[in-house]
PDB file of C-alpha atoms in Angstrom:
ATOM      1  CA  MET A   1     -51.595  30.976 -14.699  1.00 63.00           C
ATOM      2  CA  LYS A   2     -51.103  28.516 -17.515  1.00 65.00           C
ATOM      3  CA  THR A   3     -47.307  29.009 -17.310  1.00 68.00           C
ATOM      4  CA  THR A   4     -47.274  28.393 -13.563  1.00 67.00           C
ATOM      5  CA  LEU A   5     -49.336  25.234 -13.974  1.00 60.00           C
ATOM      6  CA  THR A   6     -47.069  23.988 -16.755  1.00 68.00           C
ATOM      7  CA  PHE A   7     -43.959  24.700 -14.674  1.00 62.00           C
ATOM      8  CA  THR A   8     -45.398  22.949 -11.603  1.00 66.00           C
ATOM      9  CA  LEU A   9     -46.488  19.929 -13.627  1.00 60.00           C
ATOM     10  CA  THR A  10     -43.076  19.697 -15.327  1.00 65.00           C
ATOM     11  CA  ALA A  11     -41.267  19.959 -11.968  1.00 61.00           C
ATOM     12  CA  CYS A  12     -43.441  17.197 -10.508  1.00 59.00           C
ATOM     13  CA  ILE A  13     -42.829  14.918 -13.475  1.00 61.00           C
ATOM     14  CA  LEU A  14     -39.077  15.544 -13.448  1.00 57.00           C
ATOM     15  CA  SER A  15     -38.787  15.013  -9.727  1.00 55.00           C
ATOM     16  CA  GLY A  16     -40.428  11.627 -10.203  1.00 54.00           C
ATOM     17  CA  CYS A  17     -37.553  10.647 -12.542  1.00 54.00           C
ATOM     18  CA  GLN A  18     -35.060  10.489  -9.719  1.00 50.00           C
ATOM     19  CA  THR A  19     -32.641   7.635 -10.411  1.00 56.00           C
ATOM     20  CA  THR A  20     -30.218   8.094  -7.538  1.00 61.00           C
ATOM     21  CA  THR A  21     -30.359   9.151  -3.919  1.00 59.00           C
ATOM     22  CA  ASP A  22     -26.843  10.593  -4.093  1.00 59.00           C
ATOM     23  CA  PRO A  23     -27.348  14.340  -3.755  1.00 54.00           C
ATOM     24  CA  SER A  24     -24.047  15.031  -5.515  1.00 60.00           C
ATOM     25  CA  GLN A  25     -25.389  13.489  -8.712  1.00 64.00           C
ATOM     26  CA  GLY A  26     -28.438  14.071 -10.842  1.00 63.00           C
ATOM     27  CA  GLY A  27     -28.623  17.853 -10.951  1.00 63.00           C
ATOM     28  CA  PHE A  28     -30.568  20.459  -9.080  1.00 64.00           C
ATOM     29  CA  LEU A  29     -33.948  18.742  -8.830  1.00 63.00           C
ATOM     30  CA  ASN A  30     -32.357  15.518  -7.665  1.00 63.00           C
ATOM     31  CA  GLY A  31     -30.395  17.480  -5.032  1.00 61.00           C
ATOM     32  CA  VAL A  32     -33.528  19.184  -3.744  1.00 63.00           C
ATOM     33  CA  SER A  33     -35.363  15.870  -3.701  1.00 64.00           C
ATOM     34  CA  SER A  34     -32.485  14.202  -1.822  1.00 62.00           C
ATOM     35  CA  ILE A  35     -32.438  16.948   0.783  1.00 66.00           C
ATOM     36  CA  ASN A  36     -36.191  16.623   1.267  1.00 67.00           C
ATOM     37  CA  SER A  37     -36.092  12.836   1.474  1.00 71.00           C
ATOM     38  CA  GLY A  38     -33.252  12.735   4.013  1.00 71.00           C
ATOM     39  CA  ALA A  39     -30.805  11.080   1.603  1.00 69.00           C
ATOM     40  CA  TYR A  40     -28.376  13.964   2.036  1.00 68.00           C
ATOM     41  CA  GLU A  41     -28.237  13.508   5.812  1.00 78.00           C
ATOM     42  CA  GLN A  42     -27.939   9.743   5.418  1.00 81.00           C
ATOM     43  CA  ARG A  43     -25.047  10.109   2.950  1.00 78.00           C
ATOM     44  CA  SER A  44     -23.364  12.648   5.237  1.00 79.00           C
ATOM     45  CA  ALA A  45     -23.681  10.283   8.208  1.00 84.00           C
ATOM     46  CA  THR A  46     -22.274   7.389   6.161  1.00 88.00           C
ATOM     47  CA  LEU A  47     -19.290   9.473   5.073  1.00 88.00           C
ATOM     48  CA  ASP A  48     -18.710  10.578   8.672  1.00 86.00           C
ATOM     49  CA  GLN A  49     -18.711   6.928   9.798  1.00 88.00           C
ATOM     50  CA  GLN A  50     -16.260   5.988   7.057  1.00 91.00           C
ATOM     51  CA  GLU A  51     -13.975   8.854   8.038  1.00 92.00           C
ATOM     52  CA  ALA A  52     -14.094   7.841  11.719  1.00 90.00           C
ATOM     53  CA  ALA A  53     -13.300   4.221  10.827  1.00 90.00           C
ATOM     54  CA  GLU A  54     -10.361   5.290   8.679  1.00 91.00           C
ATOM     55  CA  ARG A  55      -9.037   7.552  11.450  1.00 93.00           C
ATOM     56  CA  ALA A  56      -9.277   4.665  13.930  1.00 92.00           C
ATOM     57  CA  ARG A  57      -7.460   2.364  11.499  1.00 91.00           C
ATOM     58  CA  GLN A  58      -4.689   4.918  10.991  1.00 89.00           C
ATOM     59  CA  GLN A  59      -4.324   5.362  14.752  1.00 92.00           C
ATOM     60  CA  GLN A  60      -4.092   1.594  15.239  1.00 92.00           C
ATOM     61  CA  LEU A  61      -1.473   1.352  12.461  1.00 89.00           C
ATOM     62  CA  ARG A  62       0.576   4.123  14.080  1.00 89.00           C
ATOM     63  CA  ARG A  63       0.447   2.321  17.445  1.00 93.00           C
ATOM     64  CA  GLU A  64       1.515  -0.956  15.873  1.00 93.00           C
ATOM     65  CA  LEU A  65       4.271   0.770  13.917  1.00 91.00           C
ATOM     66  CA  GLY A  66       5.564   2.353  17.126  1.00 91.00           C
ATOM     67  CA  GLN A  67       5.566  -0.991  18.940  1.00 95.00           C
ATOM     68  CA  LEU A  68       7.402  -2.715  16.103  1.00 94.00           C
ATOM     69  CA  GLN A  69       9.960   0.105  15.871  1.00 93.00           C
ATOM     70  CA  GLY A  70      10.614  -0.312  19.596  1.00 95.00           C
ATOM     71  CA  GLU A  71      11.060  -4.054  19.200  1.00 96.00           C
ATOM     72  CA  TYR A  72      13.416  -3.545  16.253  1.00 96.00           C
ATOM     73  CA  ALA A  73      15.511  -1.042  18.254  1.00 96.00           C
ATOM     74  CA  SER A  74      15.697  -3.529  21.133  1.00 96.00           C
ATOM     75  CA  LEU A  75      16.880  -6.284  18.790  1.00 96.00           C
ATOM     76  CA  GLN A  76      19.504  -3.930  17.375  1.00 97.00           C
ATOM     77  CA  ARG A  77      20.820  -3.230  20.910  1.00 97.00           C
ATOM     78  CA  THR A  78      20.959  -6.962  21.584  1.00 96.00           C
ATOM     79  CA  ILE A  79      22.911  -7.563  18.364  1.00 96.00           C
ATOM     80  CA  ARG A  80      25.418  -4.840  19.280  1.00 96.00           C
ATOM     81  CA  GLN A  81      25.866  -6.324  22.771  1.00 96.00           C
ATOM     82  CA  GLN A  82      26.282  -9.858  21.416  1.00 96.00           C
ATOM     83  CA  ARG A  83      28.824  -8.689  18.831  1.00 95.00           C
ATOM     84  CA  ALA A  84      30.768  -6.856  21.543  1.00 94.00           C
ATOM     85  CA  ARG A  85      30.891 -10.028  23.696  1.00 94.00           C
ATOM     86  CA  ILE A  86      31.974 -12.114  20.705  1.00 93.00           C
ATOM     87  CA  ALA A  87      34.675  -9.588  19.810  1.00 92.00           C
ATOM     88  CA  ALA A  88      35.878  -9.437  23.436  1.00 93.00           C
ATOM     89  CA  ASN A  89      36.179 -13.235  23.506  1.00 92.00           C
ATOM     90  CA  LYS A  90      37.755 -13.230  20.032  1.00 92.00           C
ATOM     91  CA  LEU A  91      35.282 -15.808  18.743  1.00 91.00           C
ATOM     92  CA  PRO A  92      34.985 -16.417  15.006  1.00 92.00           C
ATOM     93  CA  VAL A  93      31.896 -15.205  13.141  1.00 91.00           C
ATOM     94  CA  SER A  94      31.116 -16.253   9.584  1.00 93.00           C
ATOM     95  CA  SER A  95      31.113 -13.526   6.964  1.00 94.00           C
ATOM     96  CA  SER A  96      27.495 -14.240   6.035  1.00 94.00           C
ATOM     97  CA  LEU A  97      26.354 -13.905   9.664  1.00 94.00           C
ATOM     98  CA  ASN A  98      28.414 -10.754  10.021  1.00 93.00           C
ATOM     99  CA  ALA A  99      26.781  -9.319   6.863  1.00 95.00           C
ATOM    100  CA  ARG A 100      23.297 -10.192   8.131  1.00 95.00           C
ATOM    101  CA  ALA A 101      24.097  -8.608  11.498  1.00 94.00           C
ATOM    102  CA  ASN A 102      25.246  -5.435   9.726  1.00 94.00           C
ATOM    103  CA  SER A 103      22.045  -5.447   7.683  1.00 93.00           C
ATOM    104  CA  SER A 104      19.991  -5.776  10.869  1.00 93.00           C
ATOM    105  CA  LEU A 105      21.696  -2.703  12.291  1.00 93.00           C
ATOM    106  CA  LYS A 106      20.415  -0.497   9.472  1.00 91.00           C
ATOM    107  CA  PRO A 107      17.613   1.963  10.305  1.00 89.00           C
ATOM    108  CA  ALA A 108      14.039   0.703  10.167  1.00 80.00           C
ATOM    109  CA  PRO A 109      12.318   1.205   6.810  1.00 74.00           C
ATOM    110  CA  SER A 110      10.302   4.419   6.804  1.00 79.00           C
ATOM    111  CA  SER A 111       9.089   4.919   3.245  1.00 77.00           C
ATOM    112  CA  GLY A 112       5.785   3.983   1.650  1.00 78.00           C
ATOM    113  CA  ASP A 113       2.367   3.774   3.208  1.00 85.00           C
ATOM    114  CA  ALA A 114       1.780   2.404   6.693  1.00 83.00           C
ATOM    115  CA  ASP A 115       0.944  -1.113   5.486  1.00 86.00           C
ATOM    116  CA  ALA A 116       4.166  -1.281   3.443  1.00 88.00           C
ATOM    117  CA  GLN A 117       6.194   0.053   6.379  1.00 90.00           C
ATOM    118  CA  LEU A 118       4.681  -2.546   8.705  1.00 92.00           C
ATOM    119  CA  ALA A 119       5.412  -5.379   6.291  1.00 92.00           C
ATOM    120  CA  ALA A 120       9.026  -4.240   5.800  1.00 92.00           C
ATOM    121  CA  LEU A 121       9.502  -3.787   9.538  1.00 93.00           C
ATOM    122  CA  ARG A 122       8.105  -7.250  10.310  1.00 95.00           C
ATOM    123  CA  LYS A 123      10.530  -8.724   7.788  1.00 94.00           C
ATOM    124  CA  SER A 124      13.446  -6.805   9.344  1.00 95.00           C
ATOM    125  CA  ILE A 125      12.425  -7.983  12.827  1.00 96.00           C
ATOM    126  CA  ALA A 126      12.283 -11.612  11.703  1.00 96.00           C
ATOM    127  CA  ALA A 127      15.774 -11.298  10.200  1.00 96.00           C
ATOM    128  CA  ALA A 128      17.106  -9.591  13.357  1.00 96.00           C
ATOM    129  CA  ARG A 129      15.638 -12.337  15.558  1.00 97.00           C
ATOM    130  CA  ALA A 130      17.391 -14.974  13.471  1.00 96.00           C
ATOM    131  CA  VAL A 131      20.679 -13.068  13.769  1.00 96.00           C
ATOM    132  CA  THR A 132      20.364 -12.702  17.549  1.00 97.00           C
ATOM    133  CA  SER A 133      19.655 -16.409  17.822  1.00 95.00           C
ATOM    134  CA  GLU A 134      22.756 -17.328  15.824  1.00 94.00           C
ATOM    135  CA  LEU A 135      24.930 -14.822  17.674  1.00 94.00           C
ATOM    136  CA  ALA A 136      23.679 -16.207  21.000  1.00 93.00           C
ATOM    137  CA  GLY A 137      24.798 -19.646  19.864  1.00 91.00           C
ATOM    138  CA  ILE A 138      28.306 -18.345  19.251  1.00 89.00           C
ATOM    139  CA  SER A 139      28.672 -16.313  22.423  1.00 74.00           C
ATOM    140  CA  SER A 140      27.413 -19.015  24.800  1.00 71.00           C
TER     141      SER A 140
END
């Protein structure tokens, strides 16, 4: 009887020492206390919300990446067409413009994380737009 009372009293005192509501920290008694207080369910719901937000962000990044890849491919087709017209008309093109056009015809960057890919692709698109603008000036 005395042992049971001592154990119960010790458990009550130790459960009152809870310093965190994170059920993954603080040991067994803290975990039991967190489950009883609802902290476990709250933490689980928070993690689920964070996961859903991250999935939505990744989906949005994939959509944007796809759109930018399509735009880059379109600019590459335009550059090829403009260069063909210039070559057919035997118009002169500076070596620097020719080098930039060749650079714009390289495949879209596909390494790194999605944010890095988007940044590199935006830069490539800006360069390709400038090339198409200059080539249009020559061919017109």
